[in-house]
Amino acid sequence: MEQTLATWLLPIIGLIVGIAIGYLIARYAAPSGTQRQVDNLQERFDTYQSEVVTHFNTTATLLHKLTNTQQDIRDHLSQGADKLALDEQTRQRLLTALHSENHTPRERLSASTFTEPPKDYAPKGADATGTLHENFGLKSRP
């Protein structure tokens, strides 16, 4: 009986030890699915951050170019006003308008405060419906 017990017990213990060793190797050798997802998300986030930085750097460069171009246009118009204005008064008005930074904003139209719905002013008889009535133009059945 002792030999039968050893015959069964050793393979079972070997199987349990093998499963434990396989589990430990699988757990520490390859990253888990969650760890892969975290790594993937971290990589995507890093890519996104670099794209945002690139976007704002490009925007800053373009704004700088726009500012320089605007200054070049002002200089060109100023030189044109100096050369092409017929008299001193016109030249001064052009230069003043060109260099003034106080541009008044355009006035916005205010919303109408009158909120009453439109009335039906179409000519009608005493008991006739007007053109805005829901039954206007429909013939009644006898």
JSON list of C-alpha atoms in Angstrom, two decimals:
[
{"chain": "A", "resi": 1, "resn": "MET", "atom": "CA", "xyz": [0.00, 0.00, 0.00]},
{"chain": "A", "resi": 2, "resn": "GLU", "atom": "CA", "xyz": [2.88, 2.29, 0.76]},
{"chain": "A", "resi": 3, "resn": "GLN", "atom": "CA", "xyz": [4.21, 1.86, -2.73]},
{"chain": "A", "resi": 4, "resn": "THR", "atom": "CA", "xyz": [0.79, 2.64, -4.24]},
{"chain": "A", "resi": 5, "resn": "LEU", "atom": "CA", "xyz": [0.48, 5.80, -2.20]},
{"chain": "A", "resi": 6, "resn": "ALA", "atom": "CA", "xyz": [3.93, 6.97, -3.30]},
{"chain": "A", "resi": 7, "resn": "THR", "atom": "CA", "xyz": [3.07, 6.09, -6.89]},
{"chain": "A", "resi": 8, "resn": "TRP", "atom": "CA", "xyz": [0.05, 8.41, -6.79]},
{"chain": "A", "resi": 9, "resn": "LEU", "atom": "CA", "xyz": [1.34, 11.05, -4.46]},
{"chain": "A", "resi": 10, "resn": "LEU", "atom": "CA", "xyz": [4.57, 11.92, -6.30]},
{"chain": "A", "resi": 11, "resn": "PRO", "atom": "CA", "xyz": [2.90, 12.67, -9.67]},
{"chain": "A", "resi": 12, "resn": "ILE", "atom": "CA", "xyz": [0.18, 14.75, -7.98]},
{"chain": "A", "resi": 13, "resn": "ILE", "atom": "CA", "xyz": [2.77, 16.78, -6.05]},
{"chain": "A", "resi": 14, "resn": "GLY", "atom": "CA", "xyz": [4.81, 17.15, -9.25]},
{"chain": "A", "resi": 15, "resn": "LEU", "atom": "CA", "xyz": [1.71, 18.35, -11.09]},
{"chain": "A", "resi": 16, "resn": "ILE", "atom": "CA", "xyz": [0.91, 20.95, -8.39]},
{"chain": "A", "resi": 17, "resn": "VAL", "atom": "CA", "xyz": [4.52, 22.17, -8.29]},
{"chain": "A", "resi": 18, "resn": "GLY", "atom": "CA", "xyz": [4.58, 22.36, -12.11]},
{"chain": "A", "resi": 19, "resn": "ILE", "atom": "CA", "xyz": [1.36, 24.38, -12.19]},
{"chain": "A", "resi": 20, "resn": "ALA", "atom": "CA", "xyz": [2.72, 26.77, -9.55]},
{"chain": "A", "resi": 21, "resn": "ILE", "atom": "CA", "xyz": [6.02, 27.23, -11.42]},
{"chain": "A", "resi": 22, "resn": "GLY", "atom": "CA", "xyz": [4.17, 27.72, -14.74]},
{"chain": "A", "resi": 23, "resn": "TYR", "atom": "CA", "xyz": [1.87, 30.30, -13.14]},
{"chain": "A", "resi": 24, "resn": "LEU", "atom": "CA", "xyz": [4.79, 32.25, -11.67]},
{"chain": "A", "resi": 25, "resn": "ILE", "atom": "CA", "xyz": [6.73, 32.19, -14.95]},
{"chain": "A", "resi": 26, "resn": "ALA", "atom": "CA", "xyz": [3.65, 33.30, -16.92]},
{"chain": "A", "resi": 27, "resn": "ARG", "atom": "CA", "xyz": [2.87, 36.07, -14.44]},
{"chain": "A", "resi": 28, "resn": "TYR", "atom": "CA", "xyz": [6.35, 37.61, -14.32]},
{"chain": "A", "resi": 29, "resn": "ALA", "atom": "CA", "xyz": [7.61, 36.84, -17.82]},
{"chain": "A", "resi": 30, "resn": "ALA", "atom": "CA", "xyz": [4.86, 38.46, -19.90]},
{"chain": "A", "resi": 31, "resn": "PRO", "atom": "CA", "xyz": [3.00, 41.62, -18.89]},
{"chain": "A", "resi": 32, "resn": "SER", "atom": "CA", "xyz": [-0.65, 41.20, -18.11]},
{"chain": "A", "resi": 33, "resn": "GLY", "atom": "CA", "xyz": [-3.40, 42.52, -20.36]},
{"chain": "A", "resi": 34, "resn": "THR", "atom": "CA", "xyz": [-3.99, 45.43, -18.01]},
{"chain": "A", "resi": 35, "resn": "GLN", "atom": "CA", "xyz": [-0.31, 46.36, -18.06]},
{"chain": "A", "resi": 36, "resn": "ARG", "atom": "CA", "xyz": [-0.32, 46.27, -21.86]},
{"chain": "A", "resi": 37, "resn": "GLN", "atom": "CA", "xyz": [-3.37, 48.55, -21.90]},
{"chain": "A", "resi": 38, "resn": "VAL", "atom": "CA", "xyz": [-1.69, 50.98, -19.51]},
{"chain": "A", "resi": 39, "resn": "ASP", "atom": "CA", "xyz": [1.45, 50.99, -21.66]},
{"chain": "A", "resi": 40, "resn": "ASN", "atom": "CA", "xyz": [-0.64, 51.55, -24.79]},
{"chain": "A", "resi": 41, "resn": "LEU", "atom": "CA", "xyz": [-2.54, 54.42, -23.16]},
{"chain": "A", "resi": 42, "resn": "GLN", "atom": "CA", "xyz": [0.69, 55.97, -21.92]},
{"chain": "A", "resi": 43, "resn": "GLU", "atom": "CA", "xyz": [2.16, 55.82, -25.42]},
{"chain": "A", "resi": 44, "resn": "ARG", "atom": "CA", "xyz": [-0.97, 57.41, -26.92]},
{"chain": "A", "resi": 45, "resn": "PHE", "atom": "CA", "xyz": [-0.92, 60.13, -24.26]},
{"chain": "A", "resi": 46, "resn": "ASP", "atom": "CA", "xyz": [2.74, 60.91, -24.92]},
{"chain": "A", "resi": 47, "resn": "THR", "atom": "CA", "xyz": [2.01, 61.12, -28.65]},
{"chain": "A", "resi": 48, "resn": "TYR", "atom": "CA", "xyz": [-0.95, 63.42, -27.99]},
{"chain": "A", "resi": 49, "resn": "GLN", "atom": "CA", "xyz": [1.14, 65.68, -25.77]},
{"chain": "A", "resi": 50, "resn": "SER", "atom": "CA", "xyz": [3.84, 66.00, -28.42]},
{"chain": "A", "resi": 51, "resn": "GLU", "atom": "CA", "xyz": [1.18, 66.83, -31.05]},
{"chain": "A", "resi": 52, "resn": "VAL", "atom": "CA", "xyz": [-0.27, 69.54, -28.79]},
{"chain": "A", "resi": 53, "resn": "VAL", "atom": "CA", "xyz": [3.17, 71.07, -28.23]},
{"chain": "A", "resi": 54, "resn": "THR", "atom": "CA", "xyz": [3.86, 70.97, -31.98]},
{"chain": "A", "resi": 55, "resn": "HIS", "atom": "CA", "xyz": [0.47, 72.56, -32.71]},
{"chain": "A", "resi": 56, "resn": "PHE", "atom": "CA", "xyz": [1.02, 75.46, -30.33]},
{"chain": "A", "resi": 57, "resn": "ASN", "atom": "CA", "xyz": [4.58, 76.00, -31.51]},
{"chain": "A", "resi": 58, "resn": "THR", "atom": "CA", "xyz": [3.34, 76.18, -35.11]},
{"chain": "A", "resi": 59, "resn": "THR", "atom": "CA", "xyz": [0.53, 78.54, -34.05]},
{"chain": "A", "resi": 60, "resn": "ALA", "atom": "CA", "xyz": [3.01, 80.82, -32.27]},
{"chain": "A", "resi": 61, "resn": "THR", "atom": "CA", "xyz": [5.27, 80.86, -35.33]},
{"chain": "A", "resi": 62, "resn": "LEU", "atom": "CA", "xyz": [2.37, 81.69, -37.64]},
{"chain": "A", "resi": 63, "resn": "LEU", "atom": "CA", "xyz": [1.16, 84.48, -35.34]},
{"chain": "A", "resi": 64, "resn": "HIS", "atom": "CA", "xyz": [4.66, 85.92, -35.30]},
{"chain": "A", "resi": 65, "resn": "LYS", "atom": "CA", "xyz": [4.74, 85.84, -39.11]},
{"chain": "A", "resi": 66, "resn": "LEU", "atom": "CA", "xyz": [1.30, 87.45, -39.21]},
{"chain": "A", "resi": 67, "resn": "THR", "atom": "CA", "xyz": [2.42, 90.24, -36.90]},
{"chain": "A", "resi": 68, "resn": "ASN", "atom": "CA", "xyz": [5.50, 90.87, -39.04]},
{"chain": "A", "resi": 69, "resn": "THR", "atom": "CA", "xyz": [3.42, 90.86, -42.22]},
{"chain": "A", "resi": 70, "resn": "GLN", "atom": "CA", "xyz": [0.94, 93.27, -40.67]},
{"chain": "A", "resi": 71, "resn": "GLN", "atom": "CA", "xyz": [3.79, 95.60, -39.72]},
{"chain": "A", "resi": 72, "resn": "ASP", "atom": "CA", "xyz": [5.20, 95.35, -43.25]},
{"chain": "A", "resi": 73, "resn": "ILE", "atom": "CA", "xyz": [1.78, 96.28, -44.69]},
{"chain": "A", "resi": 74, "resn": "ARG", "atom": "CA", "xyz": [1.52, 99.26, -42.36]},
{"chain": "A", "resi": 75, "resn": "ASP", "atom": "CA", "xyz": [5.00, 100.41, -43.34]},
{"chain": "A", "resi": 76, "resn": "HIS", "atom": "CA", "xyz": [4.14, 100.02, -47.03]},
{"chain": "A", "resi": 77, "resn": "LEU", "atom": "CA", "xyz": [0.90, 101.99, -46.63]},
{"chain": "A", "resi": 78, "resn": "SER", "atom": "CA", "xyz": [2.70, 104.66, -44.63]},
{"chain": "A", "resi": 79, "resn": "GLN", "atom": "CA", "xyz": [5.33, 105.03, -47.36]},
{"chain": "A", "resi": 80, "resn": "GLY", "atom": "CA", "xyz": [2.60, 105.14, -49.98]},
{"chain": "A", "resi": 81, "resn": "ALA", "atom": "CA", "xyz": [0.78, 107.85, -48.06]},
{"chain": "A", "resi": 82, "resn": "ASP", "atom": "CA", "xyz": [3.99, 109.86, -47.87]},
{"chain": "A", "resi": 83, "resn": "LYS", "atom": "CA", "xyz": [4.69, 109.51, -51.58]},
{"chain": "A", "resi": 84, "resn": "LEU", "atom": "CA", "xyz": [1.21, 109.60, -53.08]},
{"chain": "A", "resi": 85, "resn": "ALA", "atom": "CA", "xyz": [-0.78, 112.04, -50.92]},
{"chain": "A", "resi": 86, "resn": "LEU", "atom": "CA", "xyz": [-1.50, 115.25, -52.80]},
{"chain": "A", "resi": 87, "resn": "ASP", "atom": "CA", "xyz": [-1.34, 117.63, -49.85]},
{"chain": "A", "resi": 88, "resn": "GLU", "atom": "CA", "xyz": [-0.14, 117.65, -46.26]},
{"chain": "A", "resi": 89, "resn": "GLN", "atom": "CA", "xyz": [-3.63, 117.53, -44.76]},
{"chain": "A", "resi": 90, "resn": "THR", "atom": "CA", "xyz": [-4.56, 114.36, -46.68]},
{"chain": "A", "resi": 91, "resn": "ARG", "atom": "CA", "xyz": [-1.21, 112.80, -45.80]},
{"chain": "A", "resi": 92, "resn": "GLN", "atom": "CA", "xyz": [-1.73, 113.50, -42.08]},
{"chain": "A", "resi": 93, "resn": "ARG", "atom": "CA", "xyz": [-5.28, 112.09, -42.15]},
{"chain": "A", "resi": 94, "resn": "LEU", "atom": "CA", "xyz": [-4.06, 108.92, -43.86]},
{"chain": "A", "resi": 95, "resn": "LEU", "atom": "CA", "xyz": [-1.17, 108.47, -41.45]},
{"chain": "A", "resi": 96, "resn": "THR", "atom": "CA", "xyz": [-3.40, 109.13, -38.44]},
{"chain": "A", "resi": 97, "resn": "ALA", "atom": "CA", "xyz": [-5.97, 106.61, -39.64]},
{"chain": "A", "resi": 98, "resn": "LEU", "atom": "CA", "xyz": [-3.24, 104.09, -40.39]},
{"chain": "A", "resi": 99, "resn": "HIS", "atom": "CA", "xyz": [-1.49, 104.33, -37.03]},
{"chain": "A", "resi": 100, "resn": "SER", "atom": "CA", "xyz": [-4.50, 104.74, -34.77]},
{"chain": "A", "resi": 101, "resn": "GLU", "atom": "CA", "xyz": [-5.02, 101.71, -32.60]},
{"chain": "A", "resi": 102, "resn": "ASN", "atom": "CA", "xyz": [-8.37, 102.88, -31.26]},
{"chain": "A", "resi": 103, "resn": "HIS", "atom": "CA", "xyz": [-10.70, 101.17, -33.62]},
{"chain": "A", "resi": 104, "resn": "THR", "atom": "CA", "xyz": [-14.23, 101.52, -32.33]},
{"chain": "A", "resi": 105, "resn": "PRO", "atom": "CA", "xyz": [-16.16, 98.29, -32.41]},
{"chain": "A", "resi": 106, "resn": "ARG", "atom": "CA", "xyz": [-19.21, 98.19, -34.58]},
{"chain": "A", "resi": 107, "resn": "GLU", "atom": "CA", "xyz": [-22.50, 98.58, -32.82]},
{"chain": "A", "resi": 108, "resn": "ARG", "atom": "CA", "xyz": [-24.61, 95.50, -32.62]},
{"chain": "A", "resi": 109, "resn": "LEU", "atom": "CA", "xyz": [-28.25, 95.62, -33.42]},
{"chain": "A", "resi": 110, "resn": "SER", "atom": "CA", "xyz": [-30.25, 95.06, -30.28]},
{"chain": "A", "resi": 111, "resn": "ALA", "atom": "CA", "xyz": [-32.83, 92.35, -30.20]},
{"chain": "A", "resi": 112, "resn": "SER", "atom": "CA", "xyz": [-36.36, 93.52, -30.63]},
{"chain": "A", "resi": 113, "resn": "THR", "atom": "CA", "xyz": [-38.18, 93.96, -27.33]},
{"chain": "A", "resi": 114, "resn": "PHE", "atom": "CA", "xyz": [-41.52, 93.58, -29.06]},
{"chain": "A", "resi": 115, "resn": "THR", "atom": "CA", "xyz": [-42.47, 89.92, -28.68]},
{"chain": "A", "resi": 116, "resn": "GLU", "atom": "CA", "xyz": [-46.15, 89.99, -29.58]},
{"chain": "A", "resi": 117, "resn": "PRO", "atom": "CA", "xyz": [-47.01, 87.61, -32.43]},
{"chain": "A", "resi": 118, "resn": "PRO", "atom": "CA", "xyz": [-48.07, 89.15, -35.76]},
{"chain": "A", "resi": 119, "resn": "LYS", "atom": "CA", "xyz": [-51.70, 89.97, -36.23]},
{"chain": "A", "resi": 120, "resn": "ASP", "atom": "CA", "xyz": [-53.87, 89.03, -39.18]},
{"chain": "A", "resi": 121, "resn": "TYR", "atom": "CA", "xyz": [-54.54, 92.27, -41.03]},
{"chain": "A", "resi": 122, "resn": "ALA", "atom": "CA", "xyz": [-56.00, 90.71, -44.16]},
{"chain": "A", "resi": 123, "resn": "PRO", "atom": "CA", "xyz": [-59.38, 92.16, -45.10]},
{"chain": "A", "resi": 124, "resn": "LYS", "atom": "CA", "xyz": [-62.21, 89.86, -44.08]},
{"chain": "A", "resi": 125, "resn": "GLY", "atom": "CA", "xyz": [-65.86, 89.81, -43.33]},
{"chain": "A", "resi": 126, "resn": "ALA", "atom": "CA", "xyz": [-67.32, 89.78, -39.84]},
{"chain": "A", "resi": 127, "resn": "ASP", "atom": "CA", "xyz": [-67.45, 85.99, -39.46]},
{"chain": "A", "resi": 128, "resn": "ALA", "atom": "CA", "xyz": [-64.78, 85.06, -42.05]},
{"chain": "A", "resi": 129, "resn": "THR", "atom": "CA", "xyz": [-61.45, 83.57, -40.94]},
{"chain": "A", "resi": 130, "resn": "GLY", "atom": "CA", "xyz": [-58.27, 85.50, -41.64]},
{"chain": "A", "resi": 131, "resn": "THR", "atom": "CA", "xyz": [-55.32, 84.30, -43.71]},
{"chain": "A", "resi": 132, "resn": "LEU", "atom": "CA", "xyz": [-53.40, 83.24, -40.62]},
{"chain": "A", "resi": 133, "resn": "HIS", "atom": "CA", "xyz": [-56.21, 81.04, -39.31]},
{"chain": "A", "resi": 134, "resn": "GLU", "atom": "CA", "xyz": [-55.46, 77.31, -39.45]},
{"chain": "A", "resi": 135, "resn": "ASN", "atom": "CA", "xyz": [-58.56, 76.59, -41.55]},
{"chain": "A", "resi": 136, "resn": "PHE", "atom": "CA", "xyz": [-58.01, 79.35, -44.11]},
{"chain": "A", "resi": 137, "resn": "GLY", "atom": "CA", "xyz": [-58.49, 78.16, -47.67]},
{"chain": "A", "resi": 138, "resn": "LEU", "atom": "CA", "xyz": [-59.97, 74.79, -46.70]},
{"chain": "A", "resi": 139, "resn": "LYS", "atom": "CA", "xyz": [-63.45, 74.16, -47.94]},
{"chain": "A", "resi": 140, "resn": "SER", "atom": "CA", "xyz": [-65.88, 72.72, -45.45]},
{"chain": "A", "resi": 141, "resn": "ARG", "atom": "CA", "xyz": [-67.78, 69.59, -46.37]},
{"chain": "A", "resi": 142, "resn": "PRO", "atom": "CA", "xyz": [-71.60, 69.82, -46.53]}
]
